[in-house]
PDB file of C-alpha atoms in Angstrom:
ATOM      1  CA  MET A  24     -28.043 114.320 185.026  1.00 63.00           C
ATOM      2  CA  SER A  25     -27.162 110.602 185.457  1.00 86.00           C
ATOM      3  CA  ALA A  26     -30.164 107.914 185.589  1.00 92.00           C
ATOM      4  CA  PRO A  27     -32.354 107.653 188.061  1.00 93.00           C
ATOM      5  CA  VAL A  28     -32.015 104.660 190.666  1.00 95.00           C
ATOM      6  CA  PHE A  29     -34.591 101.698 191.286  1.00 96.00           C
ATOM      7  CA  LEU A  30     -34.635  98.683 193.388  1.00 96.00           C
ATOM      8  CA  THR A  31     -35.178  95.039 192.544  1.00 95.00           C
ATOM      9  CA  ASP A  32     -34.933  91.697 193.928  1.00 90.00           C
ATOM     10  CA  ASP A  33     -35.806  90.061 190.337  1.00 89.00           C
ATOM     11  CA  PRO A  34     -32.623  87.288 189.582  1.00 91.00           C
ATOM     12  CA  ALA A  35     -32.464  87.950 186.206  1.00 90.00           C
ATOM     13  CA  LEU A  36     -30.546  91.248 187.320  1.00 94.00           C
ATOM     14  CA  ARG A  37     -27.540  89.369 187.315  1.00 93.00           C
ATOM     15  CA  THR A  38     -28.068  87.593 183.690  1.00 92.00           C
ATOM     16  CA  ALA A  39     -31.082  88.564 181.542  1.00 91.00           C
ATOM     17  CA  ARG A  40     -31.122  90.710 178.512  1.00 94.00           C
ATOM     18  CA  ARG A  41     -33.733  92.417 179.652  1.00 94.00           C
ATOM     19  CA  VAL A  42     -35.648  92.764 183.448  1.00 95.00           C
ATOM     20  CA  VAL A  43     -38.846  93.658 184.880  1.00 95.00           C
ATOM     21  CA  LEU A  44     -39.218  96.595 187.232  1.00 95.00           C
ATOM     22  CA  ASP A  45     -42.726  96.083 189.220  1.00 94.00           C
ATOM     23  CA  GLY A  46     -43.871  96.564 192.712  1.00 93.00           C
ATOM     24  CA  ALA A  47     -44.257  99.275 194.775  1.00 94.00           C
ATOM     25  CA  GLU A  48     -40.685 100.616 193.020  1.00 94.00           C
ATOM     26  CA  GLY A  49     -42.717  99.963 189.470  1.00 95.00           C
ATOM     27  CA  ARG A  50     -45.158 102.386 190.739  1.00 95.00           C
ATOM     28  CA  HIS A  51     -42.723 104.950 191.408  1.00 94.00           C
ATOM     29  CA  ALA A  52     -41.173 104.786 188.325  1.00 95.00           C
ATOM     30  CA  VAL A  53     -44.388 104.320 186.063  1.00 94.00           C
ATOM     31  CA  THR A  54     -46.617 106.802 188.521  1.00 94.00           C
ATOM     32  CA  VAL A  55     -44.322 108.899 190.450  1.00 93.00           C
ATOM     33  CA  ARG A  56     -41.472 109.752 188.001  1.00 93.00           C
ATOM     34  CA  ARG A  57     -43.309 109.258 184.642  1.00 95.00           C
ATOM     35  CA  ILE A  58     -40.565 107.386 183.095  1.00 95.00           C
ATOM     36  CA  ALA A  59     -41.058 106.848 179.568  1.00 95.00           C
ATOM     37  CA  VAL A  60     -40.048 104.927 177.131  1.00 96.00           C
ATOM     38  CA  GLY A  61     -36.510 105.441 175.683  1.00 95.00           C
ATOM     39  CA  GLU A  62     -35.237 106.920 178.659  1.00 95.00           C
ATOM     40  CA  GLU A  63     -32.343 105.191 180.630  1.00 96.00           C
ATOM     41  CA  VAL A  64     -32.355 103.855 184.488  1.00 96.00           C
ATOM     42  CA  VAL A  65     -30.087 101.973 186.348  1.00 96.00           C
ATOM     43  CA  LEU A  66     -31.848  98.866 188.360  1.00 97.00           C
ATOM     44  CA  THR A  67     -30.239  97.537 191.694  1.00 96.00           C
ATOM     45  CA  ASP A  68     -30.265  94.910 194.614  1.00 96.00           C
ATOM     46  CA  GLY A  69     -28.556  97.286 196.765  1.00 96.00           C
ATOM     47  CA  ARG A  70     -26.167  94.730 197.134  1.00 96.00           C
ATOM     48  CA  GLY A  71     -23.755  95.569 194.222  1.00 96.00           C
ATOM     49  CA  VAL A  72     -25.165  94.236 191.519  1.00 96.00           C
ATOM     50  CA  ALA A  73     -26.617  97.031 188.918  1.00 96.00           C
ATOM     51  CA  VAL A  74     -27.627  97.131 185.391  1.00 96.00           C
ATOM     52  CA  ARG A  75     -27.877 100.079 182.906  1.00 96.00           C
ATOM     53  CA  GLY A  76     -30.558 100.400 180.585  1.00 95.00           C
ATOM     54  CA  THR A  77     -33.121 101.639 178.672  1.00 97.00           C
ATOM     55  CA  VAL A  78     -36.805 101.821 179.119  1.00 96.00           C
ATOM     56  CA  ALA A  79     -38.224  99.296 176.237  1.00 96.00           C
ATOM     57  CA  ALA A  80     -41.743  98.829 177.303  1.00 95.00           C
ATOM     58  CA  VAL A  81     -44.333 100.356 179.801  1.00 95.00           C
ATOM     59  CA  GLU A  82     -47.347  97.964 181.418  1.00 92.00           C
ATOM     60  CA  GLY A  83     -49.956  99.505 183.425  1.00 91.00           C
ATOM     61  CA  LYS A  84     -49.430 101.981 186.412  1.00 93.00           C
ATOM     62  CA  ASP A  85     -46.353  99.904 187.583  1.00 93.00           C
ATOM     63  CA  THR A  86     -44.335  98.243 185.103  1.00 94.00           C
ATOM     64  CA  LEU A  87     -41.180  98.749 183.373  1.00 94.00           C
ATOM     65  CA  HIS A  88     -39.749  96.379 180.846  1.00 95.00           C
ATOM     66  CA  VAL A  89     -36.063  97.305 180.812  1.00 96.00           C
ATOM     67  CA  ASP A  90     -33.589  96.660 178.187  1.00 96.00           C
ATOM     68  CA  VAL A  91     -30.165  96.017 179.556  1.00 95.00           C
ATOM     69  CA  GLY A  92     -26.746  97.868 178.108  1.00 95.00           C
ATOM     70  CA  GLU A  93     -24.599  97.338 180.760  1.00 95.00           C
ATOM     71  CA  ARG A  94     -23.910  94.747 183.690  1.00 95.00           C
ATOM     72  CA  THR A  95     -21.920  95.921 186.457  1.00 95.00           C
ATOM     73  CA  GLU A  96     -20.937  94.195 190.568  1.00 95.00           C
ATOM     74  CA  GLU A  97     -18.749  96.183 192.536  1.00 95.00           C
ATOM     75  CA  PRO A  98     -17.369  94.611 195.539  1.00 95.00           C
ATOM     76  CA  PRO A  99     -18.127  96.090 198.950  1.00 95.00           C
ATOM     77  CA  PRO A 100     -16.586  99.380 200.175  1.00 95.00           C
ATOM     78  CA  ALA A 101     -13.198  99.221 202.069  1.00 96.00           C
ATOM     79  CA  PRO A 102     -13.221  99.783 204.990  1.00 97.00           C
ATOM     80  CA  ARG A 103     -16.345  99.914 205.898  1.00 98.00           C
ATOM     81  CA  ILE A 104     -17.768 102.723 207.468  1.00 98.00           C
ATOM     82  CA  VAL A 105     -19.829 102.224 210.595  1.00 98.00           C
ATOM     83  CA  VAL A 106     -21.327 104.846 212.700  1.00 98.00           C
ATOM     84  CA  VAL A 107     -22.822 104.375 215.992  1.00 98.00           C
ATOM     85  CA  GLN A 108     -25.737 106.435 216.385  1.00 98.00           C
ATOM     86  CA  ALA A 109     -27.300 107.384 219.514  1.00 97.00           C
ATOM     87  CA  LEU A 110     -31.150 107.463 219.081  1.00 97.00           C
ATOM     88  CA  PRO A 111     -32.067 112.132 218.366  1.00 94.00           C
ATOM     89  CA  LYS A 112     -34.741 113.712 219.837  1.00 90.00           C
ATOM     90  CA  GLY A 113     -37.861 113.786 216.785  1.00 85.00           C
ATOM     91  CA  ASP A 114     -37.100 113.774 213.504  1.00 89.00           C
ATOM     92  CA  ARG A 115     -33.158 113.989 213.447  1.00 93.00           C
ATOM     93  CA  GLY A 116     -32.670 110.669 213.327  1.00 95.00           C
ATOM     94  CA  GLU A 117     -33.500 110.376 209.784  1.00 97.00           C
ATOM     95  CA  LEU A 118     -32.292 113.541 208.905  1.00 97.00           C
ATOM     96  CA  ALA A 119     -28.486 111.607 210.336  1.00 97.00           C
ATOM     97  CA  VAL A 120     -29.077 108.712 208.335  1.00 98.00           C
ATOM     98  CA  GLU A 121     -30.473 110.798 205.297  1.00 98.00           C
ATOM     99  CA  THR A 122     -27.060 112.148 205.233  1.00 98.00           C
ATOM    100  CA  MET A 123     -24.945 109.894 206.363  1.00 98.00           C
ATOM    101  CA  THR A 124     -26.082 107.829 203.513  1.00 98.00           C
ATOM    102  CA  GLU A 125     -25.521 110.066 200.950  1.00 97.00           C
ATOM    103  CA  VAL A 126     -21.756 110.573 202.139  1.00 97.00           C
ATOM    104  CA  GLY A 127     -21.284 106.821 202.249  1.00 97.00           C
ATOM    105  CA  VAL A 128     -21.532 104.919 205.178  1.00 98.00           C
ATOM    106  CA  ASP A 129     -22.219 101.512 205.074  1.00 98.00           C
ATOM    107  CA  VAL A 130     -23.664 100.555 208.162  1.00 98.00           C
ATOM    108  CA  VAL A 131     -25.387 102.264 210.706  1.00 98.00           C
ATOM    109  CA  VAL A 132     -25.872 101.094 214.106  1.00 98.00           C
ATOM    110  CA  PRO A 133     -28.996 102.761 216.393  1.00 98.00           C
ATOM    111  CA  TRP A 134     -28.301 102.890 219.707  1.00 98.00           C
ATOM    112  CA  ALA A 135     -29.958 103.529 223.052  1.00 96.00           C
ATOM    113  CA  ALA A 136     -27.833 105.475 224.768  1.00 96.00           C
ATOM    114  CA  SER A 137     -28.094 105.822 228.657  1.00 95.00           C
ATOM    115  CA  ARG A 138     -28.553 110.274 228.121  1.00 95.00           C
ATOM    116  CA  CYS A 139     -30.941 109.584 224.893  1.00 94.00           C
ATOM    117  CA  ILE A 140     -34.184 111.403 225.753  1.00 92.00           C
ATOM    118  CA  THR A 141     -35.934 109.273 223.122  1.00 91.00           C
ATOM    119  CA  GLN A 142     -36.490 105.818 223.789  1.00 92.00           C
ATOM    120  CA  TRP A 143     -37.347 102.934 221.360  1.00 95.00           C
ATOM    121  CA  LYS A 144     -39.963 100.687 223.217  1.00 92.00           C
ATOM    122  CA  GLY A 145     -42.590  98.368 221.376  1.00 92.00           C
ATOM    123  CA  GLU A 146     -44.679  99.349 218.641  1.00 93.00           C
ATOM    124  CA  ARG A 147     -43.469 102.713 218.194  1.00 91.00           C
ATOM    125  CA  GLY A 148     -39.337 101.109 218.558  1.00 94.00           C
ATOM    126  CA  ALA A 149     -40.562  99.732 215.427  1.00 96.00           C
ATOM    127  CA  LYS A 150     -41.999 102.091 213.249  1.00 96.00           C
ATOM    128  CA  SER A 151     -39.228 104.101 214.023  1.00 96.00           C
ATOM    129  CA  LEU A 152     -36.425 101.643 213.016  1.00 97.00           C
ATOM    130  CA  ALA A 153     -38.903 101.043 210.186  1.00 97.00           C
ATOM    131  CA  LYS A 154     -37.940 104.436 209.629  1.00 97.00           C
ATOM    132  CA  TRP A 155     -34.844 104.984 209.641  1.00 98.00           C
ATOM    133  CA  ARG A 156     -34.475 101.832 207.265  1.00 98.00           C
ATOM    134  CA  SER A 157     -36.862 103.396 204.994  1.00 97.00           C
ATOM    135  CA  THR A 158     -34.603 106.579 205.138  1.00 98.00           C
ATOM    136  CA  ALA A 159     -31.797 105.083 204.194  1.00 98.00           C
ATOM    137  CA  ARG A 160     -32.905 103.010 201.305  1.00 96.00           C
ATOM    138  CA  GLU A 161     -34.122 106.394 199.451  1.00 96.00           C
ATOM    139  CA  ALA A 162     -31.479 108.186 200.214  1.00 97.00           C
ATOM    140  CA  GLY A 163     -29.259 105.751 198.746  1.00 97.00           C
ATOM    141  CA  LYS A 164     -31.378 105.741 195.852  1.00 95.00           C
ATOM    142  CA  GLN A 165     -30.993 109.324 195.421  1.00 94.00           C
ATOM    143  CA  ALA A 166     -26.866 109.664 196.181  1.00 95.00           C
ATOM    144  CA  ARG A 167     -27.009 106.867 193.301  1.00 94.00           C
ATOM    145  CA  ARG A 168     -25.751 104.150 195.467  1.00 95.00           C
ATOM    146  CA  VAL A 169     -25.495 100.673 194.497  1.00 95.00           C
ATOM    147  CA  HIS A 170     -24.194  99.192 197.647  1.00 97.00           C
ATOM    148  CA  LEU A 171     -27.309 100.517 200.383  1.00 97.00           C
ATOM    149  CA  PRO A 172     -26.476 100.901 204.013  1.00 97.00           C
ATOM    150  CA  ASP A 173     -27.847  98.841 206.750  1.00 98.00           C
ATOM    151  CA  VAL A 174     -29.601  99.921 209.609  1.00 98.00           C
ATOM    152  CA  THR A 175     -29.122  97.191 212.162  1.00 98.00           C
ATOM    153  CA  GLU A 176     -31.381  96.576 215.178  1.00 97.00           C
ATOM    154  CA  LEU A 177     -31.205  99.105 218.342  1.00 98.00           C
ATOM    155  CA  MET A 178     -28.629  97.774 220.559  1.00 98.00           C
ATOM    156  CA  THR A 179     -27.147  98.415 223.837  1.00 97.00           C
ATOM    157  CA  THR A 180     -24.267  99.498 225.584  1.00 97.00           C
ATOM    158  CA  ARG A 181     -23.116  96.424 226.121  1.00 97.00           C
ATOM    159  CA  GLN A 182     -23.453  94.770 222.403  1.00 98.00           C
ATOM    160  CA  VAL A 183     -21.468  98.515 220.935  1.00 98.00           C
ATOM    161  CA  ALA A 184     -19.130  97.383 223.027  1.00 98.00           C
ATOM    162  CA  GLY A 185     -17.969  94.323 221.274  1.00 97.00           C
ATOM    163  CA  MET A 186     -18.647  95.536 218.171  1.00 97.00           C
ATOM    164  CA  LEU A 187     -15.776  97.977 218.874  1.00 98.00           C
ATOM    165  CA  ARG A 188     -13.769  94.944 220.330  1.00 97.00           C
ATOM    166  CA  ASP A 189     -13.704  93.229 216.389  1.00 96.00           C
ATOM    167  CA  ALA A 190     -13.156  96.902 214.269  1.00 98.00           C
ATOM    168  CA  ALA A 191     -10.082  97.872 213.088  1.00 98.00           C
ATOM    169  CA  PHE A 192     -10.532 100.813 214.455  1.00 97.00           C
ATOM    170  CA  ALA A 193     -12.984 102.450 217.271  1.00 98.00           C
ATOM    171  CA  GLY A 194     -13.050 105.805 217.882  1.00 97.00           C
ATOM    172  CA  VAL A 195     -16.009 107.302 220.190  1.00 98.00           C
ATOM    173  CA  LEU A 196     -16.051 111.096 219.087  1.00 96.00           C
ATOM    174  CA  HIS A 197     -16.230 113.441 222.297  1.00 94.00           C
ATOM    175  CA  GLU A 198     -15.754 116.963 223.071  1.00 90.00           C
ATOM    176  CA  ALA A 199     -13.232 116.893 225.251  1.00 89.00           C
ATOM    177  CA  ALA A 200     -10.720 114.611 223.365  1.00 92.00           C
ATOM    178  CA  ALA A 201      -7.469 115.436 222.819  1.00 92.00           C
ATOM    179  CA  ASP A 202      -7.111 114.001 219.512  1.00 94.00           C
ATOM    180  CA  PRO A 203      -8.547 115.230 216.691  1.00 95.00           C
ATOM    181  CA  ILE A 204     -10.563 112.666 214.203  1.00 95.00           C
ATOM    182  CA  ALA A 205      -8.501 114.709 211.636  1.00 94.00           C
ATOM    183  CA  ALA A 206      -4.857 112.876 212.673  1.00 93.00           C
ATOM    184  CA  VAL A 207      -6.442 109.058 212.877  1.00 94.00           C
ATOM    185  CA  GLU A 208      -4.892 106.701 209.967  1.00 94.00           C
ATOM    186  CA  VAL A 209      -8.123 104.789 208.924  1.00 96.00           C
ATOM    187  CA  PRO A 210      -7.279 101.189 207.893  1.00 96.00           C
ATOM    188  CA  ALA A 211      -7.380  99.833 204.772  1.00 95.00           C
ATOM    189  CA  ASP A 212      -9.458  96.951 205.331  1.00 96.00           C
ATOM    190  CA  GLY A 213     -11.838  95.568 208.093  1.00 97.00           C
ATOM    191  CA  ASP A 214     -14.435  97.824 209.863  1.00 98.00           C
ATOM    192  CA  VAL A 215     -13.687 101.279 210.918  1.00 98.00           C
ATOM    193  CA  VAL A 216     -16.508 101.581 213.699  1.00 98.00           C
ATOM    194  CA  LEU A 217     -17.006 105.843 214.862  1.00 98.00           C
ATOM    195  CA  VAL A 218     -19.865 106.003 218.171  1.00 98.00           C
ATOM    196  CA  VAL A 219     -21.943 109.301 218.473  1.00 97.00           C
ATOM    197  CA  GLY A 220     -23.881 110.288 221.475  1.00 96.00           C
ATOM    198  CA  PRO A 221     -26.854 112.000 222.062  1.00 95.00           C
ATOM    199  CA  GLU A 222     -27.861 115.590 223.361  1.00 90.00           C
ATOM    200  CA  GLY A 223     -26.393 114.720 226.537  1.00 89.00           C
ATOM    201  CA  GLY A 224     -23.521 113.296 226.201  1.00 92.00           C
ATOM    202  CA  VAL A 225     -21.688 109.650 226.304  1.00 95.00           C
ATOM    203  CA  SER A 226     -21.973 109.087 230.082  1.00 96.00           C
ATOM    204  CA  PRO A 227     -18.721 108.876 231.710  1.00 96.00           C
ATOM    205  CA  GLU A 228     -19.475 105.247 232.647  1.00 97.00           C
ATOM    206  CA  GLU A 229     -20.714 104.480 228.436  1.00 98.00           C
ATOM    207  CA  LEU A 230     -16.987 106.064 228.048  1.00 96.00           C
ATOM    208  CA  ALA A 231     -15.085 103.789 230.433  1.00 97.00           C
ATOM    209  CA  VAL A 232     -16.479 100.466 228.668  1.00 98.00           C
ATOM    210  CA  PHE A 233     -16.135 102.072 225.408  1.00 98.00           C
ATOM    211  CA  ALA A 234     -12.341 102.323 226.419  1.00 97.00           C
ATOM    212  CA  GLU A 235     -11.945  98.891 227.969  1.00 97.00           C
ATOM    213  CA  ALA A 236     -13.254  97.760 224.240  1.00 98.00           C
ATOM    214  CA  GLY A 237     -10.667  99.523 222.646  1.00 97.00           C
ATOM    215  CA  ALA A 238     -11.797 102.564 221.321  1.00 97.00           C
ATOM    216  CA  GLY A 239     -10.414 106.138 221.734  1.00 96.00           C
ATOM    217  CA  ALA A 240     -12.388 109.477 222.081  1.00 96.00           C
ATOM    218  CA  TYR A 241     -11.612 111.841 218.956  1.00 97.00           C
ATOM    219  CA  ARG A 242     -13.026 115.636 218.973  1.00 94.00           C
ATOM    220  CA  LEU A 243     -14.290 116.945 215.455  1.00 92.00           C
ATOM    221  CA  GLY A 244     -12.808 120.299 215.481  1.00 86.00           C
ATOM    222  CA  PRO A 245     -13.919 124.023 218.364  1.00 87.00           C
ATOM    223  CA  THR A 246     -17.091 123.551 217.580  1.00 86.00           C
ATOM    224  CA  VAL A 247     -19.636 121.196 218.920  1.00 83.00           C
ATOM    225  CA  LEU A 248     -22.102 119.601 217.067  1.00 90.00           C
ATOM    226  CA  ARG A 249     -25.571 118.284 217.165  1.00 92.00           C
ATOM    227  CA  THR A 250     -25.768 114.715 217.400  1.00 93.00           C
ATOM    228  CA  SER A 251     -27.586 114.366 214.229  1.00 93.00           C
ATOM    229  CA  THR A 252     -24.984 116.404 211.927  1.00 95.00           C
ATOM    230  CA  ALA A 253     -21.595 114.862 213.988  1.00 96.00           C
ATOM    231  CA  GLY A 254     -21.843 111.337 212.212  1.00 96.00           C
ATOM    232  CA  VAL A 255     -21.893 112.882 208.798  1.00 97.00           C
ATOM    233  CA  SER A 256     -18.908 115.374 209.749  1.00 96.00           C
ATOM    234  CA  ALA A 257     -16.826 112.485 211.231  1.00 96.00           C
ATOM    235  CA  ALA A 258     -17.619 109.927 208.702  1.00 97.00           C
ATOM    236  CA  SER A 259     -16.606 112.462 205.862  1.00 97.00           C
ATOM    237  CA  VAL A 260     -13.167 113.001 207.211  1.00 96.00           C
ATOM    238  CA  LEU A 261     -12.948 109.337 207.329  1.00 96.00           C
ATOM    239  CA  MET A 262     -14.675 108.754 203.926  1.00 96.00           C
ATOM    240  CA  ALA A 263     -11.779 111.062 202.795  1.00 95.00           C
ATOM    241  CA  ALA A 264      -8.548 109.785 205.163  1.00 94.00           C
ATOM    242  CA  SER A 265      -9.255 106.206 203.649  1.00 94.00           C
ATOM    243  CA  GLY A 266      -8.532 106.992 200.718  1.00 93.00           C
ATOM    244  CA  ARG A 267     -12.690 105.682 199.531  1.00 93.00           C
ATOM    245  CA  TRP A 268     -13.008 109.596 198.092  1.00 92.00           C
ATOM    246  CA  ALA A 269     -10.010 109.621 196.083  1.00 81.00           C
TER     247      ALA A 269
END
């Protein structure tokens, strides 16, 4: 098995020969994962810097001392895959974030589409966003990613349209579209932004706003996917087409 990944903001990650992992991540490593002296681990800041090393000492219930064996710094992936995800019902939002993180999506944008049944408001909205971000963080570690995805604040349709205007490629998944997402020529750089609608679909008004912003409509295939699985499916197609899965 590959070495487990833990997150740290310790500046020593970039230069030191020994790095200390403590706090919540250290507690998870020591108490939950029961990482012991002599085991190999990977520590990362989630922004591309990572060290692979061996546990030299375990202190208490929440501290590891790791001797660095290898230090790497990966550049940000290109192109950047951005999925605008309309808010699904129940816990399907976390499912969507988890699976998109696993395949390599770089940015997840929660979107308050007009046909969303779920609404994020006040304290409930803050808790829901925190769950999405926690899901992305844990799924990123499980997937051994050193660039963790960014989960943005909730966006409106107009805010999403602004992102689409600035994108190197912009598309909206729609079951009635003529063009398949598999036929898209993915640019080598910039943002590849894909919009995934809610259970009730993207409204005609939203489609018009997105089309004006330069986003075409695309279909995945002959079947209709749920909103929680459409994003990961389309992102996988774009990953393969972009060469990031080469």
